[in-house]
Coordinates of C-alpha atoms in Angstrom, one line a residue:
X105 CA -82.4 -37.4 -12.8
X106 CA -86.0 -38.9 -12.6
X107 CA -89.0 -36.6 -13.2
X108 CA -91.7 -38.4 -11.0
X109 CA -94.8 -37.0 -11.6
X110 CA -97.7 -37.4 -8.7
X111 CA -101.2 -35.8 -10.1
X112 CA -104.2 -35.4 -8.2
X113 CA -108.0 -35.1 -9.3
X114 CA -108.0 -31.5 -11.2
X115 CA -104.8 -30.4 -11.9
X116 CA -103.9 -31.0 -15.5
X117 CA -100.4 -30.2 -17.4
X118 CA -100.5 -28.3 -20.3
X119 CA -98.5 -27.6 -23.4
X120 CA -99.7 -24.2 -25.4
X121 CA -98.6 -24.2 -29.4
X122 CA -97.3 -20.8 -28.9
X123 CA -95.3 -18.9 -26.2
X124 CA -97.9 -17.3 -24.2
X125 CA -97.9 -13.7 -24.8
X126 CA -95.5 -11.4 -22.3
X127 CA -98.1 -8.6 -21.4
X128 CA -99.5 -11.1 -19.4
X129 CA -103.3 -11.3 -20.9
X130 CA -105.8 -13.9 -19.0
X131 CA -104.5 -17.8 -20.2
X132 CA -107.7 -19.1 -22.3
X133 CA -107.6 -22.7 -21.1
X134 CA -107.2 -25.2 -24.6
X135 CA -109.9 -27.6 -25.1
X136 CA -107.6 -30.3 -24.8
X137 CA -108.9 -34.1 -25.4
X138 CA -107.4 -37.2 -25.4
X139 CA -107.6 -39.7 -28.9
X140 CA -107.3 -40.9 -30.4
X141 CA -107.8 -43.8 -27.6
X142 CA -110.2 -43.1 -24.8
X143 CA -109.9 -44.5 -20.8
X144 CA -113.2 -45.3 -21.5
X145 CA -114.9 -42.7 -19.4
X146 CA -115.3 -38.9 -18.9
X147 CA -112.7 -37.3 -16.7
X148 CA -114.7 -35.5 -13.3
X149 CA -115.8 -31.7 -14.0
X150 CA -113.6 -29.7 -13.0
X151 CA -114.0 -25.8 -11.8
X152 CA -114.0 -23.0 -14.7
X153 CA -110.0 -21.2 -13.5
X154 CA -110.8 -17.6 -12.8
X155 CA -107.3 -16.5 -12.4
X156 CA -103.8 -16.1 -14.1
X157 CA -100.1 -16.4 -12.0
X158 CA -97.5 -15.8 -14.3
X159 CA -93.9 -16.5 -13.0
X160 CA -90.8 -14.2 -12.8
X161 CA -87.9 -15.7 -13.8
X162 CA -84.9 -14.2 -11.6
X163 CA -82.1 -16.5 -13.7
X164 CA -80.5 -18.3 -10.3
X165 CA -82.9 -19.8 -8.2
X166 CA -86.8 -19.9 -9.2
X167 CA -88.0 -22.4 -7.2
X168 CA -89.1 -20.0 -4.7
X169 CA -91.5 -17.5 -6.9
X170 CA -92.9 -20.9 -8.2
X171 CA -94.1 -21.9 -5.2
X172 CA -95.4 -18.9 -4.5
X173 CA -97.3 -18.6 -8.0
X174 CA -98.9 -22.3 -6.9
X175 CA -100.1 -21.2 -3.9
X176 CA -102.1 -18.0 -5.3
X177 CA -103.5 -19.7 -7.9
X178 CA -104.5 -22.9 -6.2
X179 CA -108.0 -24.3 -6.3
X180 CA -109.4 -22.3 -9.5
X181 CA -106.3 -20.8 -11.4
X182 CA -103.8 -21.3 -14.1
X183 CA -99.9 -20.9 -13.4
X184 CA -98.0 -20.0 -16.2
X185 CA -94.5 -21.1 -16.9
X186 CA -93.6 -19.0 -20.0
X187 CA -89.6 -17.9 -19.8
X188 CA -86.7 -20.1 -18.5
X189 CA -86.4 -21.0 -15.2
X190 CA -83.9 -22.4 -12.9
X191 CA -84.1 -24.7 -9.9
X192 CA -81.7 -25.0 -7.9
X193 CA -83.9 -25.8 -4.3
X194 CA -86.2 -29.2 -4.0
X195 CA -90.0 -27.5 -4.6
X196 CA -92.9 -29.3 -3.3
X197 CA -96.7 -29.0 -4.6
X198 CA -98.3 -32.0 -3.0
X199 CA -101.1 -29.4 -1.6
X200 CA -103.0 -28.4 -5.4
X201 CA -106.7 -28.6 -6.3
X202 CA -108.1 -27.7 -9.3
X203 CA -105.2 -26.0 -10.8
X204 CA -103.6 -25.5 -14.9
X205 CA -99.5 -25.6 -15.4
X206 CA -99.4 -23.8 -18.5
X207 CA -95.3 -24.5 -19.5
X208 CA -94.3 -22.8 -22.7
X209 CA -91.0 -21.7 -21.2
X210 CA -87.7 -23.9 -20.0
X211 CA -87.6 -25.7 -17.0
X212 CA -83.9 -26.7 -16.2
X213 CA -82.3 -28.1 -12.9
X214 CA -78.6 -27.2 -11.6
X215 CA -76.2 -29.6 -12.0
X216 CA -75.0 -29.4 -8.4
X217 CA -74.8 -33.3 -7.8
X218 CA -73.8 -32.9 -3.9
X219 CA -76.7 -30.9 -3.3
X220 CA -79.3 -32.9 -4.8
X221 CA -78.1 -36.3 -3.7
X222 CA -79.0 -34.8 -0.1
X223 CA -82.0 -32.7 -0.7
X224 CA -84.0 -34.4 -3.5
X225 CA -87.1 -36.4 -2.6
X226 CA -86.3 -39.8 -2.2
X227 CA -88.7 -43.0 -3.5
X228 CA -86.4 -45.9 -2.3
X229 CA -89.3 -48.2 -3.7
X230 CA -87.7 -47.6 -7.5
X231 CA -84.2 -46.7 -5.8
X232 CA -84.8 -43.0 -7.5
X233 CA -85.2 -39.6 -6.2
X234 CA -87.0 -36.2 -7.7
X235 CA -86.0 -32.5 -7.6
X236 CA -89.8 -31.4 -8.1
X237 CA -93.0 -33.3 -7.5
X238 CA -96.9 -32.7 -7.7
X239 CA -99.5 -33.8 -5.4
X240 CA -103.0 -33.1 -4.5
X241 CA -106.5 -32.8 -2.3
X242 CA -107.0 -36.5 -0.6
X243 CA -103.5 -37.7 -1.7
X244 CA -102.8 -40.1 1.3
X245 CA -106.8 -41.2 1.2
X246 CA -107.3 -42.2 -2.5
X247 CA -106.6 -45.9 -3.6
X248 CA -104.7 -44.8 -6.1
X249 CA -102.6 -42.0 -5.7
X250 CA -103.3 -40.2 -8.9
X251 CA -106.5 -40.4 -11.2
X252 CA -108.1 -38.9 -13.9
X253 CA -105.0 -37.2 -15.6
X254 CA -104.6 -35.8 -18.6
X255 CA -100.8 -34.8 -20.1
X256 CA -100.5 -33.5 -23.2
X257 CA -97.9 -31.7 -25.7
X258 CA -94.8 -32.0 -23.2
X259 CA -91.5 -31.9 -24.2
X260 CA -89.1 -33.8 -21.5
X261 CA -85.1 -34.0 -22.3
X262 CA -82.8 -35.7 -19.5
X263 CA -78.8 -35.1 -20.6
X264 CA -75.3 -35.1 -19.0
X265 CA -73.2 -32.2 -19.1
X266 CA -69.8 -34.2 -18.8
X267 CA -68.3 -37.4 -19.3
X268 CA -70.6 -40.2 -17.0
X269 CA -73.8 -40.6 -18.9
X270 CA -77.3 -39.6 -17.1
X271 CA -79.1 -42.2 -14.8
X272 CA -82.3 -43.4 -14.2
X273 CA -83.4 -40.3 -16.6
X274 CA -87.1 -41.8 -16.8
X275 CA -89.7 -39.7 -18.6
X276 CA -92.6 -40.2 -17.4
X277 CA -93.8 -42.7 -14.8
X278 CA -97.1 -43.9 -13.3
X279 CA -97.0 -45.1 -10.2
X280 CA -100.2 -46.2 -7.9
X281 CA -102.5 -44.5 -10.5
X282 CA -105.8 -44.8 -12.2
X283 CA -107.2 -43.4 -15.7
X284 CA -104.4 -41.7 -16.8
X285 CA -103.4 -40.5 -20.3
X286 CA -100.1 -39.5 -21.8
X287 CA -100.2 -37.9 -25.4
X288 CA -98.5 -36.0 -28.5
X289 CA -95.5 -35.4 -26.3
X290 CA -91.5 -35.9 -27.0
X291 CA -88.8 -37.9 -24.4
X292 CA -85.0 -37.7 -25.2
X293 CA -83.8 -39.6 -22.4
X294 CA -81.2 -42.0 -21.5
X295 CA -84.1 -44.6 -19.1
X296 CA -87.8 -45.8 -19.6
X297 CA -89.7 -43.1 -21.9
X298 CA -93.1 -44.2 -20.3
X299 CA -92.6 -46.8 -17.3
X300 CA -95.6 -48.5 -15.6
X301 CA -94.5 -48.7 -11.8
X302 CA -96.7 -51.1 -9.6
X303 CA -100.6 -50.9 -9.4
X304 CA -101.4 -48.4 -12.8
X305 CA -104.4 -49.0 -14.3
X306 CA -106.3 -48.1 -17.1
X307 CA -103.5 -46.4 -18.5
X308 CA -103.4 -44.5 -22.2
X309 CA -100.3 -43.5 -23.9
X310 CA -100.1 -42.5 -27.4
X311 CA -98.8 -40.1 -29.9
X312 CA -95.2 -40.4 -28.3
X313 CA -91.7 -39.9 -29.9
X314 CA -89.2 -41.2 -28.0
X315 CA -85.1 -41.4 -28.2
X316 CA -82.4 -42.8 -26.4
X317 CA -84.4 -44.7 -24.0
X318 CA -85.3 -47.8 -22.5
X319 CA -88.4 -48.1 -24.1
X320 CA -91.8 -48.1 -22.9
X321 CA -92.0 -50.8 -20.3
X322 CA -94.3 -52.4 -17.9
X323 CA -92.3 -52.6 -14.5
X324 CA -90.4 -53.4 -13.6
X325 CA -92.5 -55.8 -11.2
X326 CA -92.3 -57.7 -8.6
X327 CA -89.0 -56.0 -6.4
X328 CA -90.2 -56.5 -3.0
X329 CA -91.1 -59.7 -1.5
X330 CA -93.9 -58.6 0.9
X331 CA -96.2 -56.3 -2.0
X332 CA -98.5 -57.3 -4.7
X333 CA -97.9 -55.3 -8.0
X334 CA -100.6 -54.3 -10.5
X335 CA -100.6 -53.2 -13.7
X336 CA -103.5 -53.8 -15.7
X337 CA -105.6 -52.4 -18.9
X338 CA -103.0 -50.5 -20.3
X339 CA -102.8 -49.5 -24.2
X340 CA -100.1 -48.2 -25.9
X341 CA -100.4 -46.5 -29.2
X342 CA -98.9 -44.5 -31.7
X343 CA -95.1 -44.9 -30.8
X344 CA -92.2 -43.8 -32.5
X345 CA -88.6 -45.4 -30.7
X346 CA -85.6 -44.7 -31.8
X347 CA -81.7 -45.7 -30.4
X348 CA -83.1 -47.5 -27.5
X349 CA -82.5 -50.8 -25.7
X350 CA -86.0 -51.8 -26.1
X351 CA -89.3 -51.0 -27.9
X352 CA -92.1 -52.6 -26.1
X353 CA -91.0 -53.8 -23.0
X354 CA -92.5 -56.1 -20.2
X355 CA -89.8 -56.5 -17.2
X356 CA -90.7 -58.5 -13.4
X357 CA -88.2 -59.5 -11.0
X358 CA -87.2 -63.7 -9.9
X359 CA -89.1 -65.5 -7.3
X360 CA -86.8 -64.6 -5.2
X361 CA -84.3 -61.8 -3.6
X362 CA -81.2 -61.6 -5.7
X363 CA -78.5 -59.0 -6.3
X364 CA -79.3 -56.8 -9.1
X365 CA -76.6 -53.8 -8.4
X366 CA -74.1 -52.8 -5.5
X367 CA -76.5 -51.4 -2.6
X368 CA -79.3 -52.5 -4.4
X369 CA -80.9 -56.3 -4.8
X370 CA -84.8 -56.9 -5.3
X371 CA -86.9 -59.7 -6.5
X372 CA -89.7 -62.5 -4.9
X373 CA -92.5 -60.2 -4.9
X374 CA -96.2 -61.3 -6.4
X375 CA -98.3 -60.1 -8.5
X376 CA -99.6 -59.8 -12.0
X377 CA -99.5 -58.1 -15.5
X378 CA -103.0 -58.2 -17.5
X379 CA -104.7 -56.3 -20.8
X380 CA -101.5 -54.7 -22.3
X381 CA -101.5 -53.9 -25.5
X382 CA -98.7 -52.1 -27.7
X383 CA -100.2 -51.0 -31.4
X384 CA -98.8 -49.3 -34.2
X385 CA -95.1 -49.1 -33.3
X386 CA -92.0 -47.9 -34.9
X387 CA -88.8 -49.2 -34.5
X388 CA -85.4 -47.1 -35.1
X389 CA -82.6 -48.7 -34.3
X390 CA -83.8 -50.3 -30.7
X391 CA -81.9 -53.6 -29.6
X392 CA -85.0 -55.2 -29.5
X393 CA -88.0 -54.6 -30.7
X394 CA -90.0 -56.5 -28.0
X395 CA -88.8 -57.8 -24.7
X396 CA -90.4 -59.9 -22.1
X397 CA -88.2 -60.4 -19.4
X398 CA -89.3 -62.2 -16.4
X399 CA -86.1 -62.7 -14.3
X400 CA -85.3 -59.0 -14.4
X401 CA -81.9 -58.1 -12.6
X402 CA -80.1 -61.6 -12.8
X403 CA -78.2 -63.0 -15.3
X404 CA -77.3 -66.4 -13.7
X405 CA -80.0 -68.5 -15.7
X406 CA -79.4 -71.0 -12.9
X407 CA -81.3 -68.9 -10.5
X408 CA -83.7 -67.6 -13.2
X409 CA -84.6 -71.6 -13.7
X410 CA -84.3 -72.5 -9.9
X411 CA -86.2 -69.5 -8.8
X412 CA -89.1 -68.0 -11.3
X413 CA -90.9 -64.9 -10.9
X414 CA -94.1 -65.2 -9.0
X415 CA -95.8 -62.5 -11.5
X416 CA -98.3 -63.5 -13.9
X417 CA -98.0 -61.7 -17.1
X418 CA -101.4 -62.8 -19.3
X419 CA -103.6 -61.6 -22.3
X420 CA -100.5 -59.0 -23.9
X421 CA -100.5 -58.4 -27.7
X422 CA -98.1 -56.8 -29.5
X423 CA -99.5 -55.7 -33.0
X424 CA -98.8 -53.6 -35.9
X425 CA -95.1 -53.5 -35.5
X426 CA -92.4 -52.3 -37.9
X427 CA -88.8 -50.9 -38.0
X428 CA -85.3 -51.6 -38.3
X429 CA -83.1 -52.8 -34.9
X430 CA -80.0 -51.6 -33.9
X431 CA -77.0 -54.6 -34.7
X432 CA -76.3 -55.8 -31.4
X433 CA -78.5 -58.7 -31.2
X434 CA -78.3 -59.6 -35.6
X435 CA -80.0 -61.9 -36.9
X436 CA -82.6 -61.2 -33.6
X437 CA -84.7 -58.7 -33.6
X438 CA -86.9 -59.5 -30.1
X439 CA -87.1 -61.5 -26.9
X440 CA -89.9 -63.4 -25.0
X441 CA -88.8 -65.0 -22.7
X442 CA -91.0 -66.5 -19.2
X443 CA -90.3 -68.5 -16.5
X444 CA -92.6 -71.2 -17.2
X445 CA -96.0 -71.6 -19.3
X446 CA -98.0 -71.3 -16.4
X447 CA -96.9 -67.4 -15.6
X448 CA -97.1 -66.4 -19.5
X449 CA -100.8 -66.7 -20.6
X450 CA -101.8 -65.4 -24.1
X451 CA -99.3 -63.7 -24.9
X452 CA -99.7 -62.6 -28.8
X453 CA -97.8 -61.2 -32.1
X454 CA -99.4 -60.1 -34.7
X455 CA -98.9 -58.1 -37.9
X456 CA -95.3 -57.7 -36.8
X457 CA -92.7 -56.8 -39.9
X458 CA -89.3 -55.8 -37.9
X459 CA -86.6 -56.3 -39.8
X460 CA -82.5 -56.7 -38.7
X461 CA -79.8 -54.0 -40.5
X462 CA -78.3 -57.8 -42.3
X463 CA -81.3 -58.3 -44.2
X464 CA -81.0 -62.1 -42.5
X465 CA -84.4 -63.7 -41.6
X466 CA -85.5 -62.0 -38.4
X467 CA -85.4 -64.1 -35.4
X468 CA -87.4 -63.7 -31.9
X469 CA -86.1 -65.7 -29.1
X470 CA -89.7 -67.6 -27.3
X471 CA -89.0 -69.1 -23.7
X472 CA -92.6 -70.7 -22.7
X473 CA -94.4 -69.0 -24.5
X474 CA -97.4 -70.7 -26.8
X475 CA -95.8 -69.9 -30.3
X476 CA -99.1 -70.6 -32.1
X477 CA -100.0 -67.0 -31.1
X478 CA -97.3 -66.0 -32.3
X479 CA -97.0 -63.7 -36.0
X480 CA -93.1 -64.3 -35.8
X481 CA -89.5 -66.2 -36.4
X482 CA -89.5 -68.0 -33.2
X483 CA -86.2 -69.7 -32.1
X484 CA -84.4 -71.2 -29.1
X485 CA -82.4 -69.2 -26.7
X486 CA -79.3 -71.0 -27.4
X487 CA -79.6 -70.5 -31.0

């Protein structure tokens, strides 16, 4: 299950400390701020919310009564999400302006696998679908689908409830979106925590505790031969990762088409990565602490060599790292590894102190990357 979030201009998602009270009393909106990093510019004003819908929960089915609840309290109100709800139907609220999503209740989705696989929203541009998704005023007519977003205190847990693990259980995605900030919230997932899909910019995410994920990546980049994929001024703060495949991670498809999965293959789009920083970051137990991968979906290293990505990735630093890995890489802690010098530009380590569970000398595997910027251990592939 992916939750794919699409915000519009005005509509912010908010996390109260406490259950909001049952009698139903007028919602006093929190003062909520990002920090302590900044997109580097005030968010657009936004209308004072002169009304309260607070949601029913029925126990089966409450997508319908959400719905409803959006559309009375669209452009100037505050929906409240405070018991547990259950949806079992695809809900829809591309149509908001100027609205609150107080949750301080449960959200949870049937498991009815049939059902969904037919009636979920599809995105076949990240081979992933979603069960619920936000949109908002000027959607289709905005460069970027989403800007100026704020998301704050939200708890987000993807599980399995039998034997076959979850899939593609990303936490939160950004995908065609500009100024947007992720904070002080918790992911338990089995996928990307915090994924940057093509063309996000000036991103913020920080405060985050993540477990059981694929770390918090850029991409991956570069799937479809006829775009041009962006992500650029991104800074990530503040991490906590723990029992992942990855801490920081940076991930772009070959230069060309290539099989990656049954039913799906991708690769020899363009583009480029710039600005991304990852700063203050714990490691618990992640496979690696950093990876750069830039032949994404392909093992065969003789179509990795014969065919690199056509994504730049350029001025990335990785600082103020620390941790323990997981032992399935010992004595390497971390990978960066690019197709050639030319499309890995000042890329950077510093302050980095990962250690392995052997107590061995920490080693990082560098493909064509300038090792004199590099704060680390740096060794051959085929060591």
């Amino acid at each position: 299950m992916t939750i794919f979030s699409r915000l519009a201009v005005g509509v912010a998602l908010l996390a109260f400390p406490e259950r909001i009270d049952a009698h139903r009393v007028p919602v006093e909106r929190p003062n909520l701020q990002w920090g302590p990093k900044s997109p580097g510019h005030a968010f657009p004003h936004s209308p004072k919310r002169h009304k309260t819908c607070y949601v029913p929960s029925c126990g089966s089915n409450d997508a319908p009564e959400i719905l409803k609840a959006f559309k009375r309290c669209n452009r100037g109100g505050t929906v409240v999400l405070n018991e547990e709800y259950v949806i079992a139907s695809p809900l829809d609220l591309t149509f908001l302006e100027s609205v609150d999503v107080a949750i301080t209740g449960t959200i949870k989705f049937t498991n009815d696998i049939d059902f969904w696989v037919v009636n979920s929203f599809k995105y076949d541009f990240q081979n992933s679908s979603a069960f619920w998704r936000f949109g908002g005023k000027d959607w289709f007519n905005l460069i970027a689908n989403s800007s100026d977003i704020l998301v704050s205190d939200i708890d987000i847990a993807v599980k399995s409830e039998s034997k076959n693990p979850a899939k593609n259980g990303d936490g939160w995605d950004t995908f065609r979106s500009d100024s947007v900030v992720i904070q002080d919230s918790y992911v338990n997932n089995s996928d990307d925590c915090v994924s940057f899909k093509p063309n996000s910019t000036n991103i913020i995410v920080q405060g985050m505790q993540c477990n059981g994920s694929h770390g918090i990546s850029v991409g991956s980049l570069g799937q479809y031969p006829a775009e041009y994929d962006i992500v650029e001024n991104v800074y990530v703060y503040n991490i906590s990762m723990s029992n992942a495949s990855d801490g920081a991670r940076i991930k772009v498809w070959p230069g060309t088409d290539t099989p990656f999965e049954p039913g799906l293959s991708g690769g020899g789009g363009a583009g480029y990565v710039k600005n991304v920083t990852y700063d203050t970051f714990y490691n618990n137990n992640n496979d690696w602490a950093i990876e750069i991968n830039q032949c994404y979906g392909q093992s065969n290293q003789t179509i990795c060599d014969q065919y690199p990505s056509n994504m730049t990735i350029s001025n990335v630093v990785f600082k103020n790292m620390w941790g323990t890995t997981s032992k399935k890489y010992d004595p390497k802690v971390g990978t960066l590894t690019c197709s050639s010098t030319e499309k890995c530009v000042n890329i950077a380590a510093k302050n980095i102190s990962v250690v392995n569970p052997s107590g061995r000398i920490p080693q990082w595997i560098c493909t064509n990357v300038d090792e004199s910027l590099l704060d680390i251990n740096c060794v051959p592939a085929t060591s």
